[in-house]
Short mmCIF file of C-alpha atoms and ligand atoms in Angstrom, two decimals:
data_model
loop_
_atom_site.label_atom_id
_atom_site.label_comp_id
_atom_site.label_asym_id
_atom_site.label_seq_id
_atom_site.Cartn_x
_atom_site.Cartn_y
_atom_site.Cartn_z
CA THR A 1 2.55 -29.74 -39.37
CA GLY A 2 1.03 -26.30 -39.10
CA SER A 3 1.63 -23.67 -36.44
CA THR A 4 0.17 -23.80 -32.95
CA ARG A 5 -2.14 -21.18 -31.48
CA PRO A 6 0.58 -19.78 -29.20
CA GLU A 7 2.93 -19.53 -32.21
CA ARG A 8 0.25 -17.62 -34.16
CA ILE A 9 -0.24 -15.29 -31.17
CA LEU A 10 3.53 -14.66 -31.05
CA ALA A 11 3.55 -13.98 -34.82
CA ALA A 12 0.78 -11.41 -34.38
CA VAL A 13 2.77 -9.71 -31.58
CA GLN A 14 5.99 -9.60 -33.64
CA ARG A 15 4.07 -8.30 -36.65
CA LYS A 16 1.78 -5.74 -35.04
CA ALA A 17 2.97 -4.74 -31.55
CA THR A 18 5.58 -2.03 -30.95
CA LYS A 19 8.77 -3.62 -29.61
CA GLY A 20 9.39 -2.46 -26.01
CA ASP A 21 5.80 -1.29 -25.55
CA ALA A 22 4.10 -3.67 -23.11
CA ARG A 23 0.64 -2.13 -23.51
CA SER A 24 0.80 -2.54 -27.29
CA VAL A 25 1.66 -6.23 -26.79
CA VAL A 26 -1.34 -6.63 -24.46
CA ASN A 27 -3.65 -4.80 -26.89
CA THR A 28 -2.39 -6.81 -29.88
CA ILE A 29 -3.06 -10.15 -28.13
CA ASP A 30 -6.52 -9.01 -27.01
CA GLN A 31 -7.35 -7.88 -30.57
CA TYR A 32 -6.10 -11.18 -32.02
CA CYS A 33 -7.96 -13.38 -29.49
CA ARG A 34 -11.20 -11.41 -29.78
CA TYR A 35 -11.35 -11.23 -33.59
CA GLN A 36 -9.16 -14.06 -34.91
CA GLU A 37 -9.09 -16.98 -32.47
CA TRP A 38 -10.04 -17.34 -28.82
CA ALA A 39 -7.26 -18.18 -26.36
CA MET A 40 -7.20 -18.67 -22.59
CA ASN A 41 -5.52 -15.38 -21.63
CA VAL A 42 -7.15 -13.63 -18.68
CA GLY A 43 -8.19 -11.03 -21.26
CA ASP A 44 -9.05 -7.33 -21.23
CA GLU A 45 -12.14 -7.30 -18.97
CA LYS A 46 -10.77 -9.44 -16.13
CA GLY A 47 -7.35 -7.94 -16.93
CA ALA A 48 -8.59 -4.52 -15.85
CA ILE A 49 -9.58 -5.99 -12.47
CA LEU A 50 -6.15 -7.68 -12.24
CA ASP A 51 -4.50 -4.30 -13.03
CA SER A 52 -6.43 -2.54 -10.26
CA ILE A 53 -5.44 -5.15 -7.69
CA VAL A 54 -1.76 -5.10 -8.75
CA CYS A 55 -1.84 -1.30 -8.48
CA GLU A 56 -3.50 -1.46 -5.03
CA VAL A 57 -1.14 -4.13 -3.63
CA LYS A 58 2.08 -2.81 -5.28
CA PRO A 59 3.75 -6.21 -4.76
CA SER A 60 7.55 -6.41 -4.37
CA VAL A 61 7.46 -10.19 -4.97
CA MET A 62 4.62 -11.75 -6.94
CA LEU A 63 3.91 -15.30 -8.16
CA GLU A 64 1.89 -16.24 -11.25
CA LEU A 65 0.76 -19.86 -11.65
CA GLY A 66 0.29 -20.52 -15.38
CA THR A 67 2.16 -18.39 -17.94
CA TYR A 68 0.83 -19.75 -21.28
CA CYS A 69 1.82 -17.07 -23.89
CA GLY A 70 2.80 -14.48 -21.30
CA TYR A 71 -0.20 -12.17 -21.77
CA SER A 72 -0.94 -11.70 -18.06
CA THR A 73 2.78 -11.82 -17.27
CA VAL A 74 3.34 -8.77 -19.51
CA ARG A 75 0.17 -7.09 -18.20
CA ILE A 76 1.30 -7.49 -14.59
CA ALA A 77 4.98 -6.67 -15.20
CA SER A 78 4.03 -3.41 -16.95
CA MET A 79 2.38 -2.31 -13.67
CA LEU A 80 5.35 -3.21 -11.40
CA PRO A 81 8.08 -0.80 -10.20
CA PRO A 82 11.63 -1.57 -11.49
CA ASN A 83 12.86 -3.45 -8.40
CA ALA A 84 9.74 -5.65 -8.07
CA ARG A 85 9.88 -9.27 -9.26
CA LEU A 86 7.23 -11.44 -10.93
CA LEU A 87 7.96 -15.18 -10.79
CA THR A 88 5.83 -17.11 -13.27
CA LEU A 89 5.49 -20.92 -13.53
CA GLU A 90 4.80 -22.82 -16.78
CA PHE A 91 5.26 -26.56 -17.22
CA ASN A 92 4.59 -26.77 -20.98
CA PRO A 93 7.95 -26.16 -22.74
CA ALA A 94 6.33 -25.03 -26.01
CA TYR A 95 4.20 -22.45 -24.18
CA ALA A 96 7.21 -21.31 -22.11
CA ALA A 97 9.24 -20.81 -25.30
CA VAL A 98 6.54 -18.57 -26.77
CA ALA A 99 6.11 -16.68 -23.49
CA ARG A 100 9.82 -15.87 -23.28
CA GLN A 101 9.64 -14.22 -26.70
CA VAL A 102 6.44 -12.30 -25.89
CA ILE A 103 7.96 -11.09 -22.60
CA ALA A 104 11.14 -10.02 -24.44
CA TRP A 105 9.17 -8.23 -27.18
CA ALA A 106 7.29 -6.29 -24.48
CA GLY A 107 10.61 -5.31 -22.84
CA VAL A 108 9.68 -6.52 -19.36
CA GLU A 109 12.17 -9.39 -19.05
CA ASP A 110 14.08 -7.58 -16.25
CA LYS A 111 11.07 -7.84 -13.92
CA VAL A 112 10.11 -11.42 -14.82
CA VAL A 113 11.55 -14.80 -13.81
CA LEU A 114 9.93 -17.52 -15.93
CA ILE A 115 10.38 -20.92 -14.29
CA GLU A 116 9.75 -23.96 -16.48
CA GLY A 117 8.23 -26.83 -14.53
CA PRO A 118 5.28 -27.97 -12.43
CA SER A 119 4.04 -25.79 -9.58
CA GLY A 120 4.02 -28.79 -7.22
CA ASP A 121 7.76 -29.24 -7.67
CA TRP A 122 8.77 -25.58 -7.65
CA ILE A 123 6.66 -24.05 -4.85
CA PRO A 124 8.65 -25.98 -2.18
CA LYS A 125 11.90 -24.67 -3.73
CA MET A 126 10.99 -20.98 -3.89
CA LYS A 127 12.89 -20.02 -0.75
CA GLU A 128 16.13 -21.90 -1.43
CA GLU A 129 16.24 -21.37 -5.23
CA PHE A 130 14.89 -17.82 -5.53
CA GLY A 131 15.39 -16.31 -2.08
CA VAL A 132 11.67 -15.72 -1.66
CA THR A 133 10.57 -14.98 1.92
CA SER A 134 6.86 -14.73 1.12
CA PHE A 135 4.63 -13.62 -1.76
CA ASP A 136 2.78 -10.30 -1.55
CA LEU A 137 0.40 -11.37 -4.33
CA VAL A 138 -0.28 -14.68 -6.13
CA PHE A 139 -2.24 -14.90 -9.41
CA LEU A 140 -3.72 -18.41 -9.76
CA ASP A 141 -4.49 -19.20 -13.39
CA HIS A 142 -3.19 -22.73 -14.04
CA TRP A 143 -5.23 -25.95 -14.25
CA LYS A 144 -8.20 -25.45 -11.97
CA ASP A 145 -7.80 -28.65 -9.95
CA ARG A 146 -4.38 -27.39 -8.82
CA TYR A 147 -5.60 -24.17 -7.15
CA LEU A 148 -6.44 -25.82 -3.80
CA PRO A 149 -3.46 -28.20 -3.48
CA ASP A 150 -1.04 -25.43 -4.46
CA THR A 151 -2.63 -22.99 -1.99
CA LYS A 152 -2.21 -25.53 0.81
CA LEU A 153 1.36 -26.14 -0.37
CA MET A 154 2.15 -22.40 -0.22
CA GLU A 155 0.73 -22.29 3.33
CA GLU A 156 2.81 -25.30 4.37
CA CYS A 157 5.98 -23.85 2.82
CA GLY A 158 5.49 -20.59 4.74
CA LEU A 159 5.19 -18.61 1.51
CA LEU A 160 2.12 -16.67 2.68
CA ARG A 161 2.32 -13.99 5.37
CA THR A 162 -0.43 -11.98 7.11
CA GLY A 163 -1.81 -9.81 4.31
CA SER A 164 -0.63 -11.93 1.37
CA ILE A 165 -3.26 -11.85 -1.35
CA LEU A 166 -4.42 -14.70 -3.62
CA LEU A 167 -6.18 -13.66 -6.84
CA ALA A 168 -7.80 -16.61 -8.62
CA ASP A 169 -9.05 -16.58 -12.22
CA ASN A 170 -11.98 -18.68 -13.51
CA VAL A 171 -13.74 -19.33 -10.23
CA ILE A 172 -17.04 -19.60 -12.17
CA CYS A 173 -15.96 -20.76 -15.65
CA PRO A 174 -14.45 -23.35 -15.93
CA GLY A 175 -14.88 -23.14 -12.14
CA THR A 176 -12.83 -24.05 -9.08
CA PRO A 177 -15.45 -25.31 -6.59
CA GLU A 178 -13.15 -26.96 -4.03
CA TYR A 179 -10.82 -23.92 -3.96
CA LEU A 180 -13.73 -21.50 -3.60
CA GLU A 181 -15.26 -23.54 -0.76
CA TYR A 182 -11.89 -23.55 1.00
CA VAL A 183 -11.03 -19.84 0.86
CA ARG A 184 -14.63 -18.73 1.52
CA GLY A 185 -15.09 -21.17 4.42
CA SER A 186 -11.69 -20.81 6.10
CA PRO A 187 -11.24 -18.38 9.03
CA ARG A 188 -7.70 -17.84 7.70
CA TYR A 189 -8.94 -16.00 4.60
CA GLU A 190 -11.07 -12.95 3.88
CA SER A 191 -12.53 -13.49 0.37
CA LYS A 192 -14.25 -11.25 -2.18
CA TYR A 193 -15.70 -12.08 -5.61
CA PHE A 194 -15.19 -9.75 -8.59
CA ARG A 195 -17.86 -10.51 -11.19
CA SER A 196 -16.81 -10.41 -14.84
CA HIS A 197 -16.93 -12.60 -17.97
CA LEU A 198 -14.90 -15.41 -19.46
CA GLU A 199 -12.24 -13.76 -21.64
CA TYR A 200 -13.53 -12.50 -25.00
CA THR A 201 -17.06 -13.90 -24.34
CA ARG A 202 -20.36 -13.00 -22.64
CA VAL A 203 -20.22 -16.07 -20.40
CA GLU A 204 -20.16 -15.23 -16.67
CA ASP A 205 -16.84 -15.70 -14.90
CA GLY A 206 -14.94 -13.80 -12.22
CA LEU A 207 -11.92 -13.42 -9.99
CA GLU A 208 -11.79 -14.30 -6.28
CA LYS A 209 -9.52 -12.12 -4.14
CA SER A 210 -8.56 -13.77 -0.85
CA VAL A 211 -6.45 -12.10 1.86
CA PHE A 212 -4.45 -14.53 4.02
CA LEU A 213 -4.98 -13.59 7.69
CA GLY A 214 -2.09 -15.70 9.07
C1 LIG B 301 -4.95 -20.38 -18.66
S1 LIG B 301 -3.30 -20.67 -19.09
C2 LIG B 301 -2.45 -19.24 -18.35
C3 LIG B 301 -2.91 -17.94 -18.94
C4 LIG B 301 -2.10 -16.73 -18.48
N1 LIG B 301 -2.10 -16.59 -17.01
C5 LIG B 301 -2.68 -15.46 -19.10
O1 LIG B 301 -3.66 -14.94 -18.55
O2 LIG B 301 -2.15 -15.02 -20.13
C6 LIG B 301 -2.87 -21.97 -17.98
C7 LIG B 301 -1.42 -22.40 -18.10
O3 LIG B 301 -1.01 -23.08 -16.92
C8 LIG B 301 -0.12 -24.13 -17.29
N2 LIG B 301 -0.17 -25.09 -16.16
C9 LIG B 301 -1.23 -25.84 -15.79
N3 LIG B 301 -0.95 -26.52 -14.66
C10 LIG B 301 0.33 -26.19 -14.30
C11 LIG B 301 1.18 -26.55 -13.23
N4 LIG B 301 0.76 -27.41 -12.28
N5 LIG B 301 2.43 -26.02 -13.18
C12 LIG B 301 2.84 -25.15 -14.13
N6 LIG B 301 2.08 -24.75 -15.18
C13 LIG B 301 0.83 -25.27 -15.26
C14 LIG B 301 -0.66 -24.65 -18.61
O4 LIG B 301 0.36 -25.30 -19.36
C15 LIG B 301 -1.14 -23.36 -19.27
O5 LIG B 301 -0.16 -22.78 -20.09
O1 LIG B 302 -9.48 -24.76 -18.58
C1 LIG B 302 -9.66 -23.96 -19.49
C2 LIG B 302 -10.11 -24.44 -20.79
C3 LIG B 302 -10.94 -25.54 -20.82
C4 LIG B 302 -11.38 -26.02 -22.04
C5 LIG B 302 -10.96 -25.41 -23.22
C6 LIG B 302 -10.12 -24.31 -23.17
C7 LIG B 302 -9.68 -23.82 -21.95
C8 LIG B 302 -9.48 -22.49 -19.24
C9 LIG B 302 -10.46 -21.59 -19.69
C10 LIG B 302 -10.35 -20.24 -19.39
C11 LIG B 302 -9.28 -19.79 -18.61
O2 LIG B 302 -9.15 -18.47 -18.26
C12 LIG B 302 -8.30 -20.68 -18.15
O3 LIG B 302 -7.32 -20.18 -17.34
C13 LIG B 302 -8.37 -22.04 -18.51
N1 LIG B 302 -7.30 -22.96 -18.14
O4 LIG B 302 -7.04 -23.89 -18.93
O5 LIG B 302 -6.60 -22.76 -17.16
MG1 LIG B 303 -7.77 -18.20 -16.71
#
């Protein structure tokens, strides 16, 4: 029984990244996934777009759907002010275990709440369990067939307010057709496509930014 890809990514971080330096953790994972083995992190190119939107929105409370190894979690948390909170959902225990260690190595654990479990179970509990009123920004990057049902669930649970922003990864590759049709066709959203590439490749992909209009 050899190691898993997330375990090898964690080993690279603990070997090469400076402890407490979030940017060096991000750069180490990008280097590893570009030159050693591909992994489904949002990556450096789309990551720069994510950074610009986090900086623009300056969220106090943010939700990430899909943690994996914690690459985007660390990237986002490094951009947040001290009192801001990033809640991140991951239902694979092995991935969550790696992410906790990557987040700790980066020194951003004070800004991050990693919740282990399925989005469908936890979104309805956000208010009562975590005192969330609404999310300023949501990064959708979990299984692509969950983007639409979870968006509708957030609407129903009153977790989106006028001006809340949804930022969805992979709207071209692997693609999220039903979600894209919904946010682009609904009068309740103002949507914009940011063209980029699938992480660490030349394949077209992009992020869709959708503002909830209430
Ligand atoms: C593409 S990876 C996340 C990558 C991460 N956002 C990054 O850029 O570093 C997708 C992750 O979402 C998790 N996932 C998929 N569906 C989920 C769900 N319904 N609830 C919680 N986690 C889910 C998977 O286990 C996987 O780790
Ligand atoms: O679905 C895949 C996938 C499909 C097949 C093989 C590997 C990954 C994927 C690819 C790029 C992503 O940025 C991403 O978020 C995902 N994902 O799993 O959520
Ligand atoms: Mg993705």
